Tab-separated table of C-alpha atoms in Angstrom:
chain	number	residue	atom	x	y	z
S	1	GLU	CA	38.625	2.421	-117.395
S	2	SER	CA	35.207	3.689	-116.070
S	3	MET	CA	33.839	0.518	-117.314
S	4	ARG	CA	36.401	-1.416	-115.973
S	5	GLU	CA	35.719	-0.106	-112.650
S	6	LEU	CA	31.788	-0.611	-113.030
S	7	GLY	CA	32.385	-3.960	-114.249
S	8	LYS	CA	34.642	-4.692	-110.743
S	9	GLN	CA	31.472	-3.131	-108.744
S	10	VAL	CA	28.989	-5.298	-110.211
S	11	HIS	CA	31.443	-8.642	-109.637
S	12	SER	CA	31.666	-7.089	-105.846
S	13	LEU	CA	27.730	-6.801	-105.298
S	14	LEU	CA	27.070	-10.036	-107.024
S	15	ALA	CA	29.545	-11.771	-104.574
S	16	ALA	CA	27.731	-10.325	-101.949
S	17	LEU	CA	24.166	-11.044	-102.848
S	18	GLU	CA	25.632	-14.711	-103.373
S	19	LYS	CA	26.559	-14.520	-99.539
S	20	ALA	CA	23.707	-12.732	-98.710
S	21	ASN	CA	21.599	-15.421	-100.279
S	22	GLY	CA	23.614	-18.092	-98.384
S	23	ASP	CA	22.805	-16.722	-95.091
S	24	ILE	CA	19.143	-16.515	-95.739
S	25	ARG	CA	19.308	-20.226	-96.396
S	26	LYS	CA	21.235	-20.693	-93.294
S	27	LEU	CA	18.731	-18.997	-91.502
S	28	THR	CA	15.521	-20.458	-92.758
S	29	GLU	CA	17.147	-23.876	-91.886
S	30	LEU	CA	17.822	-22.777	-88.385
S	31	ASN	CA	14.153	-21.086	-88.558
S	32	GLY	CA	12.741	-24.907	-89.309
S	33	THR	CA	14.983	-26.370	-86.690
S	34	LEU	CA	13.874	-24.113	-84.141
S	35	ARG	CA	10.454	-24.459	-85.354
S	36	THR	CA	10.521	-28.727	-84.970
S	37	GLN	CA	12.023	-28.226	-81.668
S	38	SER	CA	9.484	-25.835	-80.282
S	39	SER	CA	6.823	-28.151	-81.668
S	40	GLU	CA	8.701	-31.148	-79.563
S	41	CYS	CA	8.641	-28.781	-76.430
S	42	LEU	CA	5.168	-28.285	-76.460
S	43	ARG	CA	4.481	-31.803	-77.350
S	44	VAL	CA	6.262	-32.675	-74.427
S	45	ARG	CA	5.081	-30.304	-72.237
S	46	GLU	CA	1.906	-31.635	-73.129
S	47	ALA	CA	2.467	-35.055	-72.572
S	48	ASN	CA	4.010	-34.035	-69.336
S	49	ILE	CA	0.837	-31.779	-68.494
S	50	GLN	CA	-1.347	-34.998	-69.289
S	51	THR	CA	0.772	-37.106	-66.653
S	52	ALA	CA	0.804	-35.081	-64.248
S	53	LYS	CA	-2.989	-35.033	-64.747
S	54	ALA	CA	-2.931	-38.786	-64.109
S	55	ASN	CA	-0.601	-38.666	-61.414
S	56	GLU	CA	-2.798	-36.338	-59.475
S	57	ARG	CA	-5.947	-38.747	-60.337
S	58	GLU	CA	-3.769	-41.809	-58.865
S	59	ILE	CA	-3.116	-39.690	-56.115
S	60	LEU	CA	-6.630	-38.943	-55.250
S	61	GLN	CA	-7.435	-42.688	-56.100
S	62	GLN	CA	-4.707	-43.350	-53.294
S	63	LEU	CA	-6.255	-41.010	-50.768
S	64	THR	CA	-9.545	-42.575	-51.145
S	65	ALA	CA	-8.200	-45.943	-50.962
S	66	VAL	CA	-6.263	-44.813	-47.805
S	67	SER	CA	-9.741	-43.579	-46.647
S	68	GLU	CA	-11.096	-46.966	-47.315
S	69	ASP	CA	-8.615	-48.827	-45.459
S	70	VAL	CA	-8.792	-46.583	-42.346
S	71	ALA	CA	-12.833	-47.290	-42.186
S	72	LEU	CA	-11.667	-51.039	-42.646
S	73	LEU	CA	-9.328	-51.014	-39.735
S	74	GLU	CA	-11.793	-48.981	-37.549
S	75	ALA	CA	-14.195	-52.403	-38.710
S	76	GLY	CA	-11.205	-54.490	-37.807
S	77	GLY	CA	-9.895	-55.179	-41.079
S	78	PRO	CA	-6.152	-55.372	-42.977
S	79	THR	CA	-3.302	-53.665	-40.456
S	80	ILE	CA	-2.172	-50.222	-41.079
S	81	ALA	CA	1.416	-52.275	-42.386
S	82	ASP	CA	-0.461	-53.570	-45.392
S	83	SER	CA	-1.722	-50.383	-46.410
S	84	VAL	CA	1.785	-48.407	-45.924
S	85	GLU	CA	3.538	-51.046	-48.122
S	86	GLN	CA	0.810	-50.122	-50.660
S	87	VAL	CA	0.906	-46.532	-50.604
S	88	GLN	CA	4.850	-46.922	-50.689
S	89	LEU	CA	4.881	-49.023	-53.723
S	90	GLN	CA	2.890	-46.364	-55.541
S	91	LEU	CA	5.145	-43.560	-54.085
S	92	ARG	CA	7.862	-45.132	-56.176
S	93	ALA	CA	6.341	-45.570	-59.290
S	94	THR	CA	5.169	-41.665	-58.710
S	95	LYS	CA	8.562	-40.927	-58.170
S	96	SER	CA	10.173	-42.937	-61.192
S	97	ASP	CA	7.689	-40.905	-63.579
S	98	VAL	CA	9.119	-37.410	-62.213
S	99	ALA	CA	11.980	-38.657	-62.738
S	100	THR	CA	11.019	-39.393	-66.192
S	101	ALA	CA	9.754	-36.011	-66.471
S	102	HIS	CA	12.893	-34.344	-65.692
S	103	THR	CA	15.045	-36.037	-67.813
S	104	THR	CA	13.032	-35.152	-70.639
S	105	LEU	CA	12.550	-31.787	-69.888
S	106	ASN	CA	16.576	-31.379	-69.443
S	107	THR	CA	17.091	-32.935	-72.469
S	108	LEU	CA	14.991	-30.468	-74.424
S	109	ARG	CA	16.703	-27.274	-72.207
S	110	SER	CA	20.091	-28.800	-74.142
S	111	ASN	CA	18.140	-29.078	-77.466
S	112	ASN	CA	17.040	-25.393	-77.049
S	113	ALA	CA	20.362	-24.030	-75.930
S	114	GLY	CA	21.772	-26.092	-78.682
S	115	ALA	CA	19.656	-24.632	-81.426
S	116	ASN	CA	20.284	-20.933	-79.714
S	117	ASP	CA	24.066	-21.516	-80.415
S	118	GLU	CA	23.530	-22.042	-83.829
S	119	LEU	CA	21.170	-19.316	-84.559
S	120	ALA	CA	23.800	-17.095	-82.729
S	121	GLU	CA	26.416	-18.245	-84.938
């Protein structure tokens, strides 16, 4: 009977080991998912930084253009309305870029929250 009890204990330990191995596989898979999402977040963050730098360069160019427009106006060149219209068009394009960046950021936050929920399970 002692052997039978020992056999039950061994069987129980093997079942626990099998469950632990399954849990390790799940955690390894979740870790891979989180690494992938983290890499994607970093990639998008870098892209957003590059976009922000490009936008900054564009704004500086716009400011330079406005300065040149002011100089032309002072010299009797195009009207202020022409310059304002150009700046408004450029501003709309910049607002669109910012909205796209916000959408991307919200998507990444949602993906990260989902991965955190899976890890918590």
